[in-house]
Tab-separated table of C-alpha atoms in Angstrom:
chain	number	residue	atom	x	y	z
A	769	MET	CA	23.021	-11.911	21.136
A	770	ALA	CA	24.865	-10.750	24.227
A	771	GLY	CA	28.526	-10.163	23.516
A	772	ALA	CA	28.220	-10.294	19.728
A	773	ALA	CA	29.441	-7.151	18.036
A	774	LYS	CA	26.707	-5.241	16.269
A	775	LEU	CA	27.123	-3.859	12.800
A	776	HIS	CA	26.957	-0.101	12.694
A	777	VAL	CA	24.926	0.978	9.702
A	778	LEU	CA	24.634	4.487	8.328
A	779	ALA	CA	21.330	4.939	6.492
A	780	VAL	CA	20.724	7.892	4.192
A	781	ASP	CA	17.291	8.866	2.880
A	782	ASP	CA	15.491	12.158	2.323
A	783	SER	CA	12.087	10.599	3.050
A	784	HIS	CA	11.135	10.690	6.710
A	785	VAL	CA	8.887	7.657	6.280
A	786	ASP	CA	11.651	5.639	4.633
A	787	ARG	CA	14.156	6.660	7.305
A	788	LYS	CA	11.838	5.358	9.989
A	789	VAL	CA	11.265	2.116	8.115
A	790	ILE	CA	14.918	1.414	7.322
A	791	GLU	CA	15.844	2.186	10.915
A	792	ARG	CA	13.310	-0.369	12.124
A	793	LEU	CA	14.433	-2.956	9.590
A	794	LEU	CA	18.043	-2.536	10.702
A	795	LYS	CA	17.250	-2.639	14.408
A	796	ILE	CA	15.306	-5.857	13.952
A	797	SER	CA	18.370	-7.170	12.124
A	798	SER	CA	20.391	-6.407	15.282
A	799	CYS	CA	22.285	-3.435	13.940
A	800	LYS	CA	23.254	-0.188	15.505
A	801	VAL	CA	21.777	2.513	13.269
A	802	THR	CA	22.601	6.104	12.441
A	803	VAL	CA	20.128	7.752	10.088
A	804	VAL	CA	20.716	10.962	8.166
A	805	GLU	CA	18.605	12.768	5.622
A	806	SER	CA	21.055	13.728	2.921
A	807	GLY	CA	24.303	12.882	1.189
A	808	SER	CA	25.953	15.967	2.610
A	809	SER	CA	24.879	15.027	6.153
A	810	ALA	CA	26.319	11.576	5.539
A	811	LEU	CA	29.647	13.032	4.421
A	812	GLN	CA	29.642	15.324	7.395
A	813	TYR	CA	29.003	12.404	9.739
A	814	LEU	CA	31.834	10.441	8.158
A	815	GLY	CA	34.161	13.420	8.337
A	816	LEU	CA	34.461	13.558	4.554
A	817	ASP	CA	32.992	16.985	4.087
A	818	GLY	CA	36.345	18.676	3.788
A	819	ASP	CA	35.850	20.441	7.077
A	820	GLU	CA	39.336	21.197	8.384
A	821	SER	CA	38.346	20.482	11.953
A	822	SER	CA	37.645	16.816	11.241
A	823	ILE	CA	41.177	16.100	10.048
A	824	GLY	CA	43.160	14.241	12.659
A	825	LEU	CA	40.111	13.079	14.606
A	826	ASP	CA	39.417	9.377	14.863
A	827	SER	CA	37.108	8.293	12.065
A	828	VAL	CA	33.688	7.131	12.992
A	829	LYS	CA	33.348	3.364	12.592
A	830	VAL	CA	30.724	2.280	10.079
A	831	ASN	CA	30.312	-1.260	8.720
A	832	LEU	CA	27.696	-0.596	6.063
A	833	ILE	CA	26.140	2.377	4.325
A	834	MET	CA	22.644	2.139	2.885
A	835	THR	CA	21.593	5.056	0.761
A	836	ASP	CA	18.589	6.086	-1.262
A	837	TYR	CA	19.390	6.903	-4.874
A	838	SER	CA	17.103	9.855	-5.613
A	839	MET	CA	17.783	12.607	-3.156
A	840	PRO	CA	17.790	16.365	-3.668
A	841	GLY	CA	21.239	17.931	-3.673
A	842	MET	CA	23.531	14.936	-3.750
A	843	THR	CA	22.203	11.688	-5.218
A	844	GLY	CA	23.015	8.304	-3.710
A	845	TYR	CA	25.237	7.679	-6.707
A	846	GLU	CA	27.257	10.827	-6.020
A	847	LEU	CA	27.521	9.864	-2.368
A	848	LEU	CA	28.685	6.394	-3.378
A	849	LYS	CA	31.427	7.905	-5.543
A	850	LYS	CA	32.646	10.147	-2.732
A	851	ILE	CA	32.795	7.213	-0.329
A	852	LYS	CA	34.718	5.079	-2.809
A	853	GLU	CA	37.150	7.965	-3.360
A	854	SER	CA	37.899	8.110	0.339
A	855	SER	CA	40.899	6.189	1.592
A	856	VAL	CA	39.259	5.733	4.975
A	857	PHE	CA	35.843	4.538	3.831
A	858	ARG	CA	36.305	2.983	0.398
A	859	GLU	CA	36.224	-0.510	1.890
A	860	VAL	CA	32.864	0.080	3.559
A	861	PRO	CA	30.147	-1.702	1.616
A	862	VAL	CA	27.539	0.644	0.165
A	863	VAL	CA	24.049	-0.503	-0.734
A	864	VAL	CA	21.922	1.715	-2.945
A	865	MET	CA	18.119	1.697	-2.688
A	866	SER	CA	15.707	2.979	-5.289
A	867	SER	CA	12.037	2.766	-6.137
A	868	GLU	CA	12.931	2.845	-9.815
A	869	ASN	CA	14.069	-0.269	-11.592
A	870	ILE	CA	16.329	1.336	-14.192
A	871	LEU	CA	19.039	-0.950	-15.541
A	872	THR	CA	21.471	1.819	-16.474
A	873	ARG	CA	21.136	3.217	-12.961
A	874	ILE	CA	21.722	-0.183	-11.396
A	875	ASP	CA	24.700	-0.818	-13.660
A	876	SER	CA	26.369	2.484	-12.913
A	877	CYS	CA	25.985	1.988	-9.170
A	878	LEU	CA	27.413	-1.503	-9.289
A	879	GLU	CA	30.269	-0.347	-11.516
A	880	GLU	CA	31.022	2.445	-9.112
A	881	GLY	CA	31.425	-0.164	-6.403
A	882	ALA	CA	28.029	-0.528	-4.782
A	883	GLU	CA	27.679	-3.857	-3.040
A	884	GLU	CA	24.061	-4.227	-3.966
A	885	PHE	CA	21.115	-2.386	-5.391
A	886	LEU	CA	17.800	-2.871	-3.615
A	887	LEU	CA	14.393	-2.020	-4.981
A	888	LYS	CA	12.115	-0.084	-2.693
A	889	PRO	CA	10.111	-0.694	-0.670
A	890	VAL	CA	12.934	-2.574	0.982
A	891	LYS	CA	11.936	-5.745	2.794
A	892	LEU	CA	13.190	-7.216	6.029
A	893	SER	CA	14.473	-10.221	4.083
A	894	ASP	CA	16.602	-7.876	1.922
A	895	VAL	CA	18.111	-6.194	4.971
A	896	LYS	CA	18.743	-9.475	6.761
A	897	ARG	CA	20.433	-10.921	3.725
A	898	VAL	CA	22.699	-7.908	3.340
A	899	THR	CA	23.589	-7.672	7.028
A	900	ASP	CA	24.223	-11.416	7.313
A	901	PHE	CA	26.501	-11.144	4.316
A	902	ILE	CA	28.463	-8.304	5.887
A	903	MET	CA	28.648	-10.074	9.244
A	904	ARG	CA	30.232	-13.078	7.552
A	905	GLY	CA	32.958	-10.676	6.465
A	906	GLU	CA	32.283	-11.144	2.773
A	907	GLY	CA	31.384	-7.514	2.216
A	908	LYS	CA	35.002	-6.539	2.660
A	909	LYS	CA	35.986	-8.522	-0.408
A	910	GLY	CA	33.928	-6.245	-2.594
A	911	ILE	CA	36.601	-3.739	-3.527
A	912	LYS	CA	39.074	-6.451	-4.515
A	913	ARG	CA	36.787	-7.842	-7.175
A	914	SER	CA	37.564	-6.666	-10.637
A	915	HIS	CA	34.668	-8.249	-12.465
A	916	LYS	CA	31.382	-6.506	-12.907
A	917	ARG	CA	27.878	-7.868	-12.419
A	918	SER	CA	27.894	-11.643	-12.509
A	919	ARG	CA	24.279	-11.909	-13.590
A	920	SER	CA	22.999	-10.147	-16.638
A	921	ASP	CA	19.368	-10.959	-16.338
A	922	ASP	CA	17.328	-8.474	-18.343
A	923	SER	CA	14.081	-10.347	-17.913
A	924	THR	CA	14.159	-10.218	-14.132
A	925	PRO	CA	13.128	-6.579	-13.668
A	926	SER	CA	10.002	-6.928	-15.771
A	927	LEU	CA	9.137	-10.160	-13.996
A	928	SER	CA	9.417	-8.608	-10.590
A	929	THR	CA	7.393	-5.566	-11.585
A	930	ALA	CA	4.755	-7.755	-13.183
A	931	LEU	CA	4.529	-9.862	-10.059
A	932	SER	CA	4.296	-6.894	-7.766
A	933	SER	CA	1.377	-5.487	-9.693
A	934	VAL	CA	-0.646	-8.645	-9.321
A	935	SER	CA	0.486	-9.553	-5.861
A	936	HIS	CA	-2.185	-10.607	-3.439
A	937	PRO	CA	-1.610	-10.418	0.299
A	938	CYS	CA	-1.935	-14.159	0.655
A	939	ASP	CA	0.713	-14.896	-1.942
A	940	LEU	CA	4.330	-14.819	-0.988
A	941	PRO	CA	6.644	-13.484	-3.679
A	942	SER	CA	8.457	-16.253	-5.487
A	943	PRO	CA	11.852	-16.778	-3.897
A	944	CYS	CA	13.547	-17.013	-7.268
A	945	VAL	CA	12.424	-13.582	-8.391
A	946	SER	CA	14.778	-11.318	-6.626
A	947	GLN	CA	14.371	-7.603	-6.453
A	948	LYS	CA	18.067	-7.082	-6.160
A	949	LYS	CA	20.697	-6.640	-8.764
A	950	SER	CA	24.002	-7.773	-7.480
A	951	ARG	CA	27.379	-8.742	-8.821
A	952	LEU	CA	27.758	-11.130	-5.943
A	953	SER	CA	26.296	-14.588	-6.056
A	954	ILE	CA	24.974	-15.125	-2.570
B	1338	MET	CA	-19.131	-4.304	21.263
B	1339	ASP	CA	-17.446	-7.358	22.710
B	1340	LYS	CA	-13.783	-8.115	22.073
B	1341	ASN	CA	-14.368	-11.031	19.728
B	1342	GLN	CA	-16.746	-9.052	17.609
B	1343	SER	CA	-14.251	-6.183	17.429
B	1344	ARG	CA	-11.448	-8.557	16.467
B	1345	ARG	CA	-13.510	-9.995	13.643
B	1346	GLN	CA	-14.362	-6.509	12.491
B	1347	VAL	CA	-10.699	-5.452	12.457
B	1348	ALA	CA	-9.767	-8.524	10.447
B	1349	SER	CA	-12.568	-8.000	7.996
B	1350	MET	CA	-11.779	-4.289	7.608
B	1351	LYS	CA	-8.247	-5.175	6.769
B	1352	GLN	CA	-9.228	-7.900	4.342
B	1353	SER	CA	-11.601	-5.514	2.620
B	1354	LEU	CA	-8.807	-2.980	2.078
B	1355	PHE	CA	-6.839	-5.682	0.303
B	1356	ASP	CA	-9.818	-7.006	-1.624
B	1357	GLN	CA	-10.571	-3.518	-2.922
B	1358	GLY	CA	-6.994	-3.238	-4.164
B	1359	LEU	CA	-6.259	-0.324	-1.841
B	1360	LEU	CA	-3.359	-1.950	0.003
B	1361	ASP	CA	-0.564	-4.247	-1.116
B	1362	GLU	CA	2.018	-6.549	0.407
B	1363	GLN	CA	4.073	-3.690	1.793
B	1364	PHE	CA	1.403	-3.104	4.442
B	1365	ILE	CA	1.836	-6.687	5.566
B	1366	GLN	CA	5.609	-6.237	5.577
B	1367	LEU	CA	5.163	-3.272	7.929
B	1368	GLU	CA	2.899	-5.289	10.213
B	1369	GLY	CA	5.647	-7.873	10.391
B	1370	LEU	CA	7.890	-5.262	11.978
B	1371	GLN	CA	5.620	-4.754	14.969
B	1372	ASP	CA	6.310	-6.418	18.296
B	1373	ASP	CA	5.482	-5.927	21.961
B	1374	ALA	CA	7.931	-3.040	22.208
B	1375	ASN	CA	6.651	-1.455	18.986
B	1376	PRO	CA	2.974	-2.404	18.803
B	1377	ASN	CA	1.847	0.663	16.842
B	1378	PHE	CA	4.626	0.865	14.298
B	1379	VAL	CA	2.347	0.689	11.276
B	1380	GLU	CA	0.076	3.402	12.579
B	1381	GLU	CA	3.108	5.599	13.324
B	1382	ILE	CA	4.449	5.139	9.815
B	1383	VAL	CA	1.065	5.778	8.242
B	1384	THR	CA	0.565	8.901	10.353
B	1385	LEU	CA	3.998	10.142	9.327
B	1386	HIS	CA	3.173	9.443	5.698
B	1387	TYR	CA	-0.017	11.509	5.816
B	1388	ARG	CA	1.773	14.345	7.517
B	1389	ASP	CA	4.569	14.474	4.938
B	1390	SER	CA	2.407	13.766	1.933
B	1391	SER	CA	-0.085	16.523	2.722
B	1392	ARG	CA	2.746	18.991	2.199
B	1393	LEU	CA	3.568	17.377	-1.122
B	1394	ILE	CA	-0.093	17.537	-2.156
B	1395	SER	CA	-0.120	21.281	-1.493
B	1396	SER	CA	3.075	21.767	-3.473
B	1397	ILE	CA	1.680	19.786	-6.388
B	1398	GLU	CA	-1.533	21.767	-6.298
B	1399	GLN	CA	0.429	24.996	-6.403
B	1400	ALA	CA	2.584	23.762	-9.262
B	1401	LEU	CA	-0.486	22.707	-11.252
B	1402	LYS	CA	-1.696	26.308	-11.157
B	1403	GLU	CA	1.366	27.416	-13.134
B	1404	ARG	CA	0.042	27.040	-16.652
B	1405	ASN	CA	2.172	28.958	-19.073
B	1406	PRO	CA	4.108	26.822	-19.094
B	1407	MET	CA	3.374	24.051	-16.642
B	1408	ASP	CA	6.575	22.887	-14.951
B	1409	PHE	CA	6.391	19.166	-15.697
B	1410	ASN	CA	9.828	18.478	-14.295
B	1411	LYS	CA	8.930	19.954	-10.955
B	1412	LEU	CA	5.640	18.086	-10.931
B	1413	ASP	CA	7.347	14.815	-11.782
B	1414	THR	CA	9.896	15.307	-9.015
B	1415	LEU	CA	7.204	16.107	-6.455
B	1416	MET	CA	5.129	13.152	-7.577
B	1417	HIS	CA	8.137	10.853	-7.382
B	1418	GLN	CA	8.486	11.743	-3.712
B	1419	PHE	CA	4.790	11.367	-3.111
B	1420	LYS	CA	4.720	8.019	-4.857
B	1421	GLY	CA	7.676	6.772	-2.830
B	1422	SER	CA	5.985	7.631	0.416
B	1423	SER	CA	2.714	6.027	-0.701
B	1424	SER	CA	4.563	2.932	-1.795
B	1425	SER	CA	6.231	2.681	1.603
B	1426	ILE	CA	2.900	2.261	3.357
B	1427	GLY	CA	1.502	-0.122	0.735
B	1428	ALA	CA	-1.012	2.312	-0.778
B	1429	LYS	CA	-1.561	0.312	-3.946
B	1430	LYS	CA	-4.273	2.266	-5.705
B	1431	VAL	CA	-2.804	5.663	-4.837
B	1432	LYS	CA	0.512	4.449	-6.217
B	1433	ALA	CA	-1.184	3.470	-9.487
B	1434	GLU	CA	-2.675	6.972	-9.748
B	1435	CYS	CA	0.811	8.397	-9.181
B	1436	ASN	CA	2.115	6.397	-12.122
B	1437	LEU	CA	-0.673	7.708	-14.323
B	1438	PHE	CA	0.076	11.270	-13.289
B	1439	ARG	CA	3.757	10.812	-14.078
B	1440	GLU	CA	2.887	9.502	-17.531
B	1441	TYR	CA	0.922	12.684	-18.201
B	1442	CYS	CA	3.874	14.728	-16.925
B	1443	ARG	CA	6.258	12.963	-19.238
B	1444	ALA	CA	3.859	13.465	-22.135
B	1445	GLY	CA	3.602	17.154	-21.250
B	1446	ASN	CA	-0.158	16.797	-20.953
B	1447	ALA	CA	-1.353	19.532	-18.610
B	1448	GLU	CA	-5.044	18.601	-18.677
B	1449	GLY	CA	-4.162	14.986	-18.084
B	1450	CYS	CA	-2.111	15.985	-15.058
B	1451	VAL	CA	-4.915	18.069	-13.607
B	1452	ARG	CA	-7.514	15.341	-14.137
B	1453	SER	CA	-5.409	12.506	-12.820
B	1454	PHE	CA	-4.439	14.558	-9.791
B	1455	GLN	CA	-8.114	15.069	-8.939
B	1456	GLN	CA	-8.606	11.317	-9.073
B	1457	LEU	CA	-5.471	10.722	-7.061
B	1458	LYS	CA	-6.637	13.048	-4.311
B	1459	LYS	CA	-9.935	11.189	-4.110
B	1460	GLU	CA	-8.164	7.879	-3.656
B	1461	TYR	CA	-5.739	9.415	-1.178
B	1462	VAL	CA	-8.492	10.869	1.013
B	1463	ALA	CA	-10.594	7.708	0.809
B	1464	LEU	CA	-7.711	5.510	1.948
B	1465	ARG	CA	-6.769	7.886	4.731
B	1466	LYS	CA	-10.301	7.750	6.121
B	1467	LYS	CA	-10.410	3.983	5.953
B	1468	LEU	CA	-7.031	3.620	7.616
B	1469	GLU	CA	-8.029	6.025	10.376
B	1470	ALA	CA	-11.112	3.930	11.102
B	1471	TYR	CA	-9.038	0.746	10.922
B	1472	PHE	CA	-6.389	1.923	13.363
B	1473	GLN	CA	-8.956	3.337	15.735
B	1474	LEU	CA	-10.646	-0.026	16.012
B	1475	ALA	CA	-7.371	-1.957	16.037
B	1476	ARG	CA	-6.181	0.104	19.006
B	1477	GLN	CA	-9.304	-0.744	20.945
B	1478	VAL	CA	-8.873	-4.415	20.266
B	1479	GLY	CA	-5.286	-4.435	21.442
B	1480	PRO	CA	-1.810	-5.166	20.108
B	1481	GLN	CA	-2.183	-8.940	19.836
B	1482	GLU	CA	-4.239	-8.532	16.691
B	1483	THR	CA	-1.667	-6.749	14.621
B	1484	ALA	CA	1.717	-7.613	16.127
B	1485	CYS	CA	3.106	-10.781	14.652
B	1486	ARG	CA	6.748	-10.743	15.685
B	1487	SER	CA	7.492	-13.133	18.526
B	1488	LYS	CA	10.548	-11.308	19.872
């Protein structure tokens, strides 16, 4: 992919294992990756931590932020809110990741402006789909949408959890059972 | 042991881990991330997991000693982290034990927590041993057995 611009992704997760995995997933998806371990580190990296010395400096350029939901200190939801409050970064798509399939959690993240909500463990296909989407420039449209989640599919979470508990290594997960909740129809 | 024999043994060890319900699809997902430049990615992740999770195990053990009252919130938080890490390497049975433990936490059942944690530790140690043996043999056989990415 010589000459093609790479997406710069900021990944936030307090788990060392998950940081290593997401970094690998993103690198395979041809992204430049910066990984931090907390919401406050993320804000610091973006220059949003209120530190006087970062005012006036050129903002770091980030095309996508992927954050874990459950983190000590600042949750992924709180980080999402701070990013969406920022005039510099509110247009940057934010994807929230969580091991817990809680509808109210998913809803509040999407309503706060998250591009997508991914269930952990995150797969390469999830990351590729998200990065392809951003590369096509469609991620930038996110903030201009006024409607909420386009799919209200309450049966999907229980289906995907049921499938995952009986999954066998030889079976591929059904393509129509998605582990994402998204207000975008991709 | 000749190479072919070792390769068959690696494959059968792996299959057995799945057949026994110890590993799930996530392990296969991780294998799919290996390539010539990163031939030992799964082993690195698993090693990292055992390093981090051993600290969590100690913290949980400590917290379980606090009896009057037992801090179920703290235990649930610790177990959530432990479960996440286990899930990331595809540790299916350990993950199931984590869920059971969290149910006892949420029910405020101290004895249940203690008992299920004992069982969890057994599963955790058993899987670690099996994975150590698996990776040791896989390393001898060479990267072509586990790497499946072409680029």
